[in-house]
XYZ file of C-alpha atoms in Angstrom:
171
model
C 3.757 -24.527 -28.750
C 5.943 -25.422 -26.478
C 5.456 -29.088 -25.039
C 4.794 -29.506 -21.462
C 8.231 -30.831 -20.438
C 10.004 -27.384 -22.140
C 7.483 -25.170 -19.789
C 8.218 -27.108 -16.504
C 12.249 -26.580 -17.536
C 11.210 -23.025 -18.437
C 9.280 -22.644 -14.740
C 11.969 -24.497 -13.290
C 14.248 -21.661 -14.273
C 12.059 -18.770 -13.264
C 12.115 -20.435 -9.456
C 15.612 -20.979 -9.613
C 16.228 -17.803 -10.694
C 14.065 -15.768 -8.077
C 15.091 -18.031 -5.522
C 18.918 -16.227 -6.463
C 17.442 -12.975 -6.831
C 16.202 -13.782 -3.153
C 18.794 -14.983 -1.815
C 21.629 -13.758 -3.523
C 21.103 -9.761 -3.652
C 20.600 -7.622 -1.114
C 16.661 -6.659 -0.570
C 16.463 -8.782 -3.886
C 12.958 -9.894 -2.748
C 11.717 -6.063 -1.852
C 12.968 -5.076 -4.903
C 11.010 -7.855 -6.875
C 7.658 -7.513 -5.118
C 7.783 -3.156 -4.967
C 8.432 -3.850 -9.057
C 5.262 -5.980 -9.431
C 3.404 -3.551 -7.905
C 1.235 -1.294 -10.033
C 0.381 1.949 -9.578
C -3.286 2.205 -8.713
C -6.192 0.300 -6.755
C -7.748 -2.792 -7.511
C -10.415 -4.909 -5.982
C -9.502 -7.835 -3.576
C -13.010 -8.591 -1.932
C -16.209 -8.013 -3.116
C -18.914 -5.557 -0.640
C -20.963 -8.558 0.123
C -17.894 -10.886 1.850
C -16.755 -7.593 3.751
C -19.906 -7.145 4.970
C -20.471 -10.529 6.563
C -16.895 -11.081 7.605
C -16.446 -7.787 9.692
C -20.795 -8.014 10.677
C -21.591 -5.502 9.295
C -25.235 -5.213 9.564
C -24.813 -4.653 13.149
C -22.251 -1.508 12.846
C -22.656 1.746 12.167
C -22.132 2.522 8.353
C -20.478 3.675 7.061
C -17.705 1.181 8.730
C -14.333 1.407 7.329
C -10.680 0.398 8.464
C -7.201 0.117 7.095
C -6.078 -3.740 6.844
C -2.768 -3.586 6.233
C -0.134 -0.573 5.500
C 2.916 -1.836 4.051
C 6.441 0.330 3.127
C 9.305 -0.659 1.212
C 12.263 -0.508 1.364
C 12.630 0.210 5.581
C 15.985 0.792 4.254
C 16.119 3.659 1.749
C 18.817 5.424 -0.743
C 17.844 9.246 -1.409
C 16.588 10.051 -4.743
C 15.035 6.628 -4.714
C 11.096 5.568 -4.589
C 9.180 3.744 -1.435
C 6.502 2.147 -2.600
C 3.166 2.242 -0.537
C 0.355 -0.560 -0.446
C -2.964 0.262 1.950
C -5.262 -2.145 2.118
C -8.903 -1.313 3.561
C -12.404 -2.563 4.472
C -14.947 -0.684 3.798
C -18.686 -1.432 4.612
C -21.448 1.425 3.088
C -25.047 2.033 3.993
C -26.458 1.791 0.858
C -25.238 -0.301 -1.700
C -22.841 1.339 -3.801
C -22.167 4.592 -1.547
C -18.212 5.891 -1.868
C -17.289 8.009 1.222
C -15.427 10.655 0.257
C -12.447 13.134 1.743
C -9.143 13.835 0.978
C -6.024 11.933 1.369
C -3.220 13.642 2.932
C 0.655 11.761 2.398
C 3.566 13.368 4.517
C 7.408 12.045 4.587
C 8.729 13.819 7.836
C 12.409 13.918 8.976
C 12.898 15.257 12.290
C 9.484 16.489 13.186
C 9.289 18.600 9.627
C 7.777 18.149 6.763
C 9.923 17.387 3.608
C 7.112 16.156 1.176
C 3.181 16.868 0.769
C 0.964 15.422 -1.049
C -3.151 16.285 -0.422
C -5.497 14.093 -2.950
C -9.221 13.250 -3.083
C -9.989 10.110 -2.336
C -12.954 7.720 -2.905
C -13.119 4.663 -0.032
C -15.298 2.305 -2.088
C -17.232 -0.475 -0.743
C -15.258 -3.928 -0.101
C -12.155 -4.983 -0.009
C -9.179 -2.452 -1.826
C -5.602 -2.065 -3.024
C -3.685 0.720 -3.234
C -0.222 1.151 -4.717
C 1.547 4.333 -4.845
C 5.123 5.772 -5.362
C 6.771 7.971 -3.542
C 9.922 9.705 -4.186
C 12.641 10.210 -1.805
C 14.488 13.631 -2.186
C 17.664 13.198 -3.581
C 19.355 15.609 -0.969
C 17.341 13.822 1.518
C 19.741 13.110 4.608
C 20.558 9.753 6.576
C 18.834 8.633 9.578
C 15.088 7.569 10.148
C 11.602 8.713 8.906
C 8.420 8.634 8.659
C 5.435 8.356 6.269
C 2.272 9.815 7.402
C -0.946 9.370 5.603
C -4.350 10.588 6.351
C -7.725 10.002 5.243
C -9.974 12.972 6.479
C -13.956 12.742 5.320
C -17.227 13.806 6.959
C -17.594 10.043 8.218
C -14.696 9.791 9.727
C -10.960 9.181 9.920
C -8.391 7.291 8.669
C -4.399 7.281 10.410
C -1.689 5.547 9.366
C 2.304 5.660 10.164
C 5.728 3.791 8.834
C 8.842 4.521 9.925
C 12.035 4.389 7.482
C 15.567 4.568 7.631
C 17.661 6.513 4.745
C 20.803 5.021 4.558
C 24.381 6.501 4.895
C 26.034 7.885 0.867
C 23.249 5.933 -0.502
C 24.722 2.630 0.073
């Protein structure tokens, strides 16, 4: 087992390395944040805590909304992957109830859909983080793009849009 001085030295080296990556490499911090994500979803806050925070006892239920949407990188290369993170909250009518619907994810360029995926999705009670990776076609042309995500259900809909740029020549 390593002594505390060795562990401290290893932690300082790792911290220095992370600073060098973030400061020295263009987009280094973005690459590091994306590399630490796993596809899927995980719970961040339990349902009772979200219900108190959002005063769900005074709302029409089920209640759900997107708290955060993050797309990385905002300047991408053709053929790369986009990392999309959505954080949502949901208060059910009854304990453990879910809201079922479809999640439609599209990439648009010059008003045309160049990527489209529709999947069945359940919104679960509490606060959840959903991470996905979306492929950008190798043939993507330089310019401004939009990522549109729509969740549709009988209980309501959610819509989110993020813009990003594809760089010329993949640089």
